[in-house]
Short mmCIF file of C-alpha atoms and ligand atoms in Angstrom, two decimals:
data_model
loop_
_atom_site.label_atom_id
_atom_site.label_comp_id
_atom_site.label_asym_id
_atom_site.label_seq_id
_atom_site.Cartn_x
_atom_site.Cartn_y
_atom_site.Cartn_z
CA UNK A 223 -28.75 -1.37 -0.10
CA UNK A 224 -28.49 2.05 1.49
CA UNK A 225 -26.77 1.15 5.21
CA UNK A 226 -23.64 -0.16 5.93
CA UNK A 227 -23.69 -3.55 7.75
CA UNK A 228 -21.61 -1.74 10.48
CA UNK A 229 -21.83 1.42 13.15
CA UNK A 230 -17.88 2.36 12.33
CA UNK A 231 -15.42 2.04 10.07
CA UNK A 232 -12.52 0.44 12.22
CA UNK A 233 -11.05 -1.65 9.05
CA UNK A 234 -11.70 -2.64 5.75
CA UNK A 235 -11.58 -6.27 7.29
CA UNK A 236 -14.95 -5.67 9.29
CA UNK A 237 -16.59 -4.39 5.64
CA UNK A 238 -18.68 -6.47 3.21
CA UNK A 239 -18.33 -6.00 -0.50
CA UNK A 240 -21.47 -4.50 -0.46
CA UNK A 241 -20.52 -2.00 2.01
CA UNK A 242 -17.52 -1.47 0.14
CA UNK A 243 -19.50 -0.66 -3.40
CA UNK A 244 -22.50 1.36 -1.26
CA UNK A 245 -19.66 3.74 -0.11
CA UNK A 246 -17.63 3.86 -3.93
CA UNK A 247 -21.12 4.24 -5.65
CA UNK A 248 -21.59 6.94 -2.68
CA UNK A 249 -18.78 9.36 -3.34
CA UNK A 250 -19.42 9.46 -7.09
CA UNK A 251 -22.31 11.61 -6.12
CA UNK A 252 -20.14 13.67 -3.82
CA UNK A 253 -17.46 13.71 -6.25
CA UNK A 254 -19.84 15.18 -8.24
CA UNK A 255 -21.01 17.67 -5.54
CA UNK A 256 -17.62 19.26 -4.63
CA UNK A 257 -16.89 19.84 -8.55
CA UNK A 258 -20.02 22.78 -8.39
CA UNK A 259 -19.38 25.99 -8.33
CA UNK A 260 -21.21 25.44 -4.77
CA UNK A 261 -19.35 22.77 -2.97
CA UNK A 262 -21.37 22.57 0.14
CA UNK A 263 -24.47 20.73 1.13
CA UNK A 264 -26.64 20.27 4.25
CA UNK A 265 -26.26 16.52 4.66
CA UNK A 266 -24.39 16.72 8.51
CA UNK A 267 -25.70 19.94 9.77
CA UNK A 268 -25.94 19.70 13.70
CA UNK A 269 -23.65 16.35 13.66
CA UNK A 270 -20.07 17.60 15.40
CA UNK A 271 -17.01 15.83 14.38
CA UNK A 272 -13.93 15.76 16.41
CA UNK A 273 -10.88 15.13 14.32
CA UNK A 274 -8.23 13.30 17.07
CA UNK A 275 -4.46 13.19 15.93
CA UNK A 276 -1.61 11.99 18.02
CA UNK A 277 0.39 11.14 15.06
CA UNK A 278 1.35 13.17 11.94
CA UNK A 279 -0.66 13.83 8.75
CA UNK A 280 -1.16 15.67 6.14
CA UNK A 281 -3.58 14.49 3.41
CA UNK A 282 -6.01 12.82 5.72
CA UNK A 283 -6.24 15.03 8.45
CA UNK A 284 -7.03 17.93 6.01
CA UNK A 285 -9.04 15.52 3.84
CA UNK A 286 -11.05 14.68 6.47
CA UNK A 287 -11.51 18.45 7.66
CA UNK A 288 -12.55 19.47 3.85
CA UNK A 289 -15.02 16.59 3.50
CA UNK A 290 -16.50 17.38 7.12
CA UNK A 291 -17.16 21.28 6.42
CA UNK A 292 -18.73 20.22 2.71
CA UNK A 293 -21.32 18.38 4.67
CA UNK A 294 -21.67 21.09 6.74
CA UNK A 295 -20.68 19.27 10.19
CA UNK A 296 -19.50 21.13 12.90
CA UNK A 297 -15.45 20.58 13.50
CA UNK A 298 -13.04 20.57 16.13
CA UNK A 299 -9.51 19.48 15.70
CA UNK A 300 -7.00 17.70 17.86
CA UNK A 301 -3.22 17.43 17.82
CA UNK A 302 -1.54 15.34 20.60
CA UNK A 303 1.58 17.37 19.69
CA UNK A 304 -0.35 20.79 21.51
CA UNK A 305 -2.43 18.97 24.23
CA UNK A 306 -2.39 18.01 26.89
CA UNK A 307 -1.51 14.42 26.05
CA UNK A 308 2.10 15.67 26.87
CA UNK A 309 1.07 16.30 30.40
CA UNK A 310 0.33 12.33 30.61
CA UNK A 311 -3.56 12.49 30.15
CA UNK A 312 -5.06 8.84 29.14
CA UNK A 313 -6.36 8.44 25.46
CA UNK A 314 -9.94 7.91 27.30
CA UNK A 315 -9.47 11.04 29.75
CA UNK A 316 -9.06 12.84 26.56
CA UNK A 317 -11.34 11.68 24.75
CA UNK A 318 -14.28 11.69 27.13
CA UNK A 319 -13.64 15.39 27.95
CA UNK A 320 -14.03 15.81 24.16
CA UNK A 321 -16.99 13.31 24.19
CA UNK A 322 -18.40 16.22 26.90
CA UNK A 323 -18.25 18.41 25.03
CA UNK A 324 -21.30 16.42 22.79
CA UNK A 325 -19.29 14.94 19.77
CA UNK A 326 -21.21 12.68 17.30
CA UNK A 327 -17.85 11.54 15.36
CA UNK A 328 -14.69 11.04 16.36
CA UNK A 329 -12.08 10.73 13.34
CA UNK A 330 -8.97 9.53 15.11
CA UNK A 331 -5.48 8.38 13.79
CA UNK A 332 -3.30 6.98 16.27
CA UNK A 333 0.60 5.09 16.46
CA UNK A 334 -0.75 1.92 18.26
CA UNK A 335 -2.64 -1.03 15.96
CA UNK A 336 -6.44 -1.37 17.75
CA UNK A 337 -6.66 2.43 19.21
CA UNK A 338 -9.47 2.86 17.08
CA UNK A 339 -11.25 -0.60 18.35
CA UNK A 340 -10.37 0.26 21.71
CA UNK A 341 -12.28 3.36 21.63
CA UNK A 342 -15.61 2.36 19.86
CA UNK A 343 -15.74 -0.35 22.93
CA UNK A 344 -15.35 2.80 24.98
CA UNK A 345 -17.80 5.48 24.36
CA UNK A 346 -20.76 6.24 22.32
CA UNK A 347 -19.53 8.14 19.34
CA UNK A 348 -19.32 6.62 15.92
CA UNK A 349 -15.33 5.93 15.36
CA UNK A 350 -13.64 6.26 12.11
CA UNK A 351 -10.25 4.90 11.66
CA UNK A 352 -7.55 7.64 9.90
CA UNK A 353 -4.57 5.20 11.09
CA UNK A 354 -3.66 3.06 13.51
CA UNK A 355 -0.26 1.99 13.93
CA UNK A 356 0.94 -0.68 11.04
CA UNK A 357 -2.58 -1.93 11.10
CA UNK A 358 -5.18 -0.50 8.99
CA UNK A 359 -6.03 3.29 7.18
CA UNK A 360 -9.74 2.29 5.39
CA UNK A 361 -10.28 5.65 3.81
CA UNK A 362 -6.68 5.46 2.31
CA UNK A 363 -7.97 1.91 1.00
CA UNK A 364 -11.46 3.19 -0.18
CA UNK A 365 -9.62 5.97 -1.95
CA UNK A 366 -7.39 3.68 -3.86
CA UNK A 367 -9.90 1.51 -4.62
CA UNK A 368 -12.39 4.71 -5.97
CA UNK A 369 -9.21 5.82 -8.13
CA UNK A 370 -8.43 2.14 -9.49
CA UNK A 371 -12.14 2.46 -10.43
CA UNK A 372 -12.42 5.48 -11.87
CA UNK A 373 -9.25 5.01 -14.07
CA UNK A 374 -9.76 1.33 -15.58
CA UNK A 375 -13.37 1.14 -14.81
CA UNK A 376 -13.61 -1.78 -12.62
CA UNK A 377 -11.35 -3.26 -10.43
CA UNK A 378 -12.67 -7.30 -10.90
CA UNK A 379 -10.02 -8.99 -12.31
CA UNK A 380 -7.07 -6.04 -12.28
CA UNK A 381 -4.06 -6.77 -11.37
CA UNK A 382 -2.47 -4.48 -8.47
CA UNK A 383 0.85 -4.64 -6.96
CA UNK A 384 1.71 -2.84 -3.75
CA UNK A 385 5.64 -2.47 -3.84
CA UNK A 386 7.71 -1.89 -1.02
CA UNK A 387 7.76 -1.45 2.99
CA UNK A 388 4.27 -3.72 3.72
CA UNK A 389 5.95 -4.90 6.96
CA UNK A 390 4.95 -1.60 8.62
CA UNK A 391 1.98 -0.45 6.08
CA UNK A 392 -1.42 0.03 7.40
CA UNK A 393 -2.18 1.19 3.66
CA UNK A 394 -0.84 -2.26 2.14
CA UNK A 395 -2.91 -4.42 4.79
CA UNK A 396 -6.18 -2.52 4.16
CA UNK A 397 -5.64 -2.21 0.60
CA UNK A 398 -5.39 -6.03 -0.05
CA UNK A 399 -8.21 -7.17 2.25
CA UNK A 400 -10.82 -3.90 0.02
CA UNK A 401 -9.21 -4.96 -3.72
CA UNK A 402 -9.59 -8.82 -2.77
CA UNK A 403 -13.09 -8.33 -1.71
CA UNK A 404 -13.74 -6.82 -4.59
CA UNK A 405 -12.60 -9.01 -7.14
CA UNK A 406 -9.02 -7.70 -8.20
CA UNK A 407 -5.59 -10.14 -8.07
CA UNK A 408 -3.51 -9.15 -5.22
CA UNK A 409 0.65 -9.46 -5.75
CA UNK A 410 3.21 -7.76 -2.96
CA UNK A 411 7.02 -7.25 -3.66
CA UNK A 412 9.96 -6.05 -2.04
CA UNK A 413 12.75 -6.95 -0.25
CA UNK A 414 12.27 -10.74 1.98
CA UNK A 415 12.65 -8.62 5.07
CA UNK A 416 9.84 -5.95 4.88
CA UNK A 417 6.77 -8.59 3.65
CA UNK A 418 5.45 -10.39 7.00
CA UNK A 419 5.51 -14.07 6.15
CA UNK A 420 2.02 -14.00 6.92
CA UNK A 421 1.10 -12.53 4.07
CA UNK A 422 0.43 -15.23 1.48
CA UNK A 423 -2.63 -16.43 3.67
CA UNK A 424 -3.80 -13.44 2.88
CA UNK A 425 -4.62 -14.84 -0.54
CA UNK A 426 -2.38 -12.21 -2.09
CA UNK A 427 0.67 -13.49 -4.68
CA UNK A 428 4.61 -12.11 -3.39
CA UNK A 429 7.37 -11.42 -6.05
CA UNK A 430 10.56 -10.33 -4.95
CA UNK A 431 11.55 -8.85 -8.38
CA UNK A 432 10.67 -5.61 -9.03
CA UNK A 433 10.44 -6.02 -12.79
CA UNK A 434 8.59 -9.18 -13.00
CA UNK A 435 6.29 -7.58 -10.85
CA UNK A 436 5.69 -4.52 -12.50
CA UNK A 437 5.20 -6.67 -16.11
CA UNK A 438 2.34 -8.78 -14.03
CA UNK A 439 0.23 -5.86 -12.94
CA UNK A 440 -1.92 -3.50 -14.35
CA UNK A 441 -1.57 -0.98 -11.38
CA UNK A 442 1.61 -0.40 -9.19
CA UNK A 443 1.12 1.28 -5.78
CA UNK A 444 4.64 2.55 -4.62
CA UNK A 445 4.73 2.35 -0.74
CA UNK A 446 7.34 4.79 1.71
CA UNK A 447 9.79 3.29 3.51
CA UNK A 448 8.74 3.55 6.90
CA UNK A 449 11.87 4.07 8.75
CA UNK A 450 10.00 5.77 12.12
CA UNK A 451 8.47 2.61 12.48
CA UNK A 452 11.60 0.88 11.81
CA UNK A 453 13.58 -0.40 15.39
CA UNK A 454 15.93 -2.66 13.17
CA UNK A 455 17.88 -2.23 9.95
CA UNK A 456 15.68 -4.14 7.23
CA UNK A 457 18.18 -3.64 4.20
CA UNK A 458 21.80 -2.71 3.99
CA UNK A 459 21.31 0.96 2.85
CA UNK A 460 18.50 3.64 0.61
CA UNK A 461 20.88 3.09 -2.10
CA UNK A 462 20.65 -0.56 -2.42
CA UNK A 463 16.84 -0.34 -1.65
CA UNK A 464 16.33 2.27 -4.54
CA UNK A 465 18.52 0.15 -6.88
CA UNK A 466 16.51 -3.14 -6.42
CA UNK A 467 12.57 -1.68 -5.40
CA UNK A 468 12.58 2.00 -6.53
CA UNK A 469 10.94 2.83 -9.34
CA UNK A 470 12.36 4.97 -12.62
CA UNK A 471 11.16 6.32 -15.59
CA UNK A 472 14.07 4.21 -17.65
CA UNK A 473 12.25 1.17 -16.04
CA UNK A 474 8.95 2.63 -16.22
CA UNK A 475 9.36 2.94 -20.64
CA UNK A 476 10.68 -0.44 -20.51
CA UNK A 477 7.58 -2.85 -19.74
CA UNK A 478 5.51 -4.26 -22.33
CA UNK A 479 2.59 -2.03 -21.61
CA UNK A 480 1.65 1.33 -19.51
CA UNK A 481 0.47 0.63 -16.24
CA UNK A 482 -0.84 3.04 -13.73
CA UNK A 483 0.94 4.69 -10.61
CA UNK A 484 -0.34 5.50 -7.65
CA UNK A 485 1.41 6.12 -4.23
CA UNK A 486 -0.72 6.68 -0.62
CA UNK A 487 1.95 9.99 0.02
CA UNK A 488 4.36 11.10 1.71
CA UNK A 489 6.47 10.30 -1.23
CA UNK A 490 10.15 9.68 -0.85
CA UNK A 491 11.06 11.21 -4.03
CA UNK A 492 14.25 9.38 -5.73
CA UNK A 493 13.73 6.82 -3.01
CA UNK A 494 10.61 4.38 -4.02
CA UNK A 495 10.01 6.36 -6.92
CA UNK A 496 11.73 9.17 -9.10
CA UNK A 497 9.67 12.76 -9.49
CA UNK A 498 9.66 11.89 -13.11
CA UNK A 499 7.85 9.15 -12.50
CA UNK A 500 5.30 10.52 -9.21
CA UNK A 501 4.59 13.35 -12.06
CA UNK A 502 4.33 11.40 -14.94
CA UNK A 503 0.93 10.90 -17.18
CA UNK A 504 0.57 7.62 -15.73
CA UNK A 505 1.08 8.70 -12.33
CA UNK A 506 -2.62 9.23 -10.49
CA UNK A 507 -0.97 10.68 -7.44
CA UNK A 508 -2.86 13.73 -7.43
CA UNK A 509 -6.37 12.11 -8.44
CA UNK A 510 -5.90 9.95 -5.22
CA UNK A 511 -5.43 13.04 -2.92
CA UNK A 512 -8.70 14.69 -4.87
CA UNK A 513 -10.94 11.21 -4.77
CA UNK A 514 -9.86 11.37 -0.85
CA UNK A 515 -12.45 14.16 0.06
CA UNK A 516 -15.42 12.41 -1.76
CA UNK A 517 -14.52 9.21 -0.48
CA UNK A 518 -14.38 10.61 3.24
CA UNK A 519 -17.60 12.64 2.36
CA UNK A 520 -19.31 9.55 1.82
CA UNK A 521 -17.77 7.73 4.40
CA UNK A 522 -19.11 10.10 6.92
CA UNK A 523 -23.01 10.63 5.33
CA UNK A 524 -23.09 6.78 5.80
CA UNK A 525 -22.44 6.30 9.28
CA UNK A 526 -23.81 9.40 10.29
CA UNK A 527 -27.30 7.17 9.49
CA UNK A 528 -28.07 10.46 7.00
CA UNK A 529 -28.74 8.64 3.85
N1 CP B 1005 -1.72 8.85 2.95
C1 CP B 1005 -1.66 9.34 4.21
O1 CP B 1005 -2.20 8.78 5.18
O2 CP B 1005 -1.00 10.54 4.30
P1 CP B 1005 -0.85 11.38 5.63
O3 CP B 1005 0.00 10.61 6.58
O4 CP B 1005 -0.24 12.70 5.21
O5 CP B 1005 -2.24 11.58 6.20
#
């Protein structure tokens, strides 16, 4: 197989497994690429990607940027924060005058769940989904899954836990539905209020104790507390959340065997997880954030209909 089933990536729920392995088996060849001395190739020359961001970012927004100029696309970028959004322009009035302007792409992370749907019923452009709301984030997904991968060697039959806020987490919702389709055990803990009762229908396991949880798996992936997404107190204070779901180096040493770290970023240091543990040899924070550009690479090369 060399196509995805599908003309955007809106969610990782609209992706096959197959999809899901074309695009992993995809970016080993650009992870390859962007280790060169020459990092660039020719794959999207003449495509023009607009990169659309009414909501804060750091690691995608650049990640996308850096995979988009190694392909050679032509880029323009979009802040809501500097447009003129703030003047009360609709998100279609924005982006058909970007559309105008003859865009092939449009990246676009946005605070409201199904912005990204909306828009590929919209206009032309092949849609990629950086965020939406508490919905989905597929390249955040793809990238875990690519690091899982690359550090164990297969993700069939792993154990993952995803620890923490999933009440507001795009990155826990997409991550379960890409590491159940391919293969891996699925287990979510934290506090009763912040997992959607939902969730076990999901086919994914829910632990409320951060230990047990952590001597289950064979990967933890520490989640941020969301509190801008957050109308309601969900626990009685940081302090009691950190004592019960944060994760600590003193924990860490104690369980029966090393297990691998991740976290999506931003971190909360000393809130779901101590620096000693984010920078610690079983921590592949970093290796995420790197895997990121060759994921998005070949995230891009594939719907851009260039392979
Ligand atoms: N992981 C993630 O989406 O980070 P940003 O919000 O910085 O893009």
């Amino acid at each position: 197989m060399s196509k995805l089933s599908t003309k955007h990536l809106l969610g990782i729920k609209e992706l096959t497994a197959d999809d899901i392995h074309l695009i992993l088996s995809t970016a080993e060849s650009f992870k390859e690429v962007i280790n060169r001395p020459i990092k660039k190739v020719p794959s999207l020359r003449d495509i023009t990607i607009a990169n659309l961001f009414f909501e804060n970012s750091t690691r995608t927004k650049l990640s996308f940027e850096l995979a988009e100029k190694r392909l050679s696309a032509d880029v323009v970028n979009f802040s809501s924060s500097s447009s003129s959004v703030k003047k009360g322009e609709t998100l279609i009035d924005t982006v058909n005058n970007i559309l105008a302007m003859k865009v092939d792409m449009v990246v676009m992370r946005h605070p409201n769940p199904g912005a990204a749907v909306f828009l590929s019923k919209h206009i032309d452009a092949k849609i990629i989904n950086a965020g939406d709301g508490a919905h989905e984030h597929p390249t955040q997904a793809l990238l875990d899954a690519f690091s899982i991968k690359e550090k164990l060697g297969s993700i069939r039959g792993k154990k993952i836990v995803i620890v923490g806020d999933v009440l507001h987490s795009r990155v826990a919702l997409s991550n379960i539905f890409c590491l159940l389709k391919l293969g891996a055990e699925v287990m979510v803990c934290g506090p009763t209020t912040l997992i959607p009762k939902y969730i076990s229908s999901l086919g994914v396991k829910v632990e409320h104790n951060l230990r047990k949880a952590l001597e289950w798996c064979d990967v933890a992936n520490m989640l941020r507390i969301q509190l801008e997404r957050q109308e309601i107190k969900y626990f009685p204070s940081i302090r009691e959340y950190t004592m019960l779901f944060g994760l600590n180096k003193q924990l860490l040493d104690s369980l029966s065997k090393k297990i691998v770290i991740m976290h999506p970023g931003p971190i909360n240091r000393g809130v779901e997880i101590t620096s000693d543990v984010a920078d610690s040899d079983q921590s592949i924070i970093l290796e995420q954030v790197e895997n990121g550009v060759a994921v998005r690479m070949a995230v891009l090369f594939l719907l851009a209909g260039r392979a």
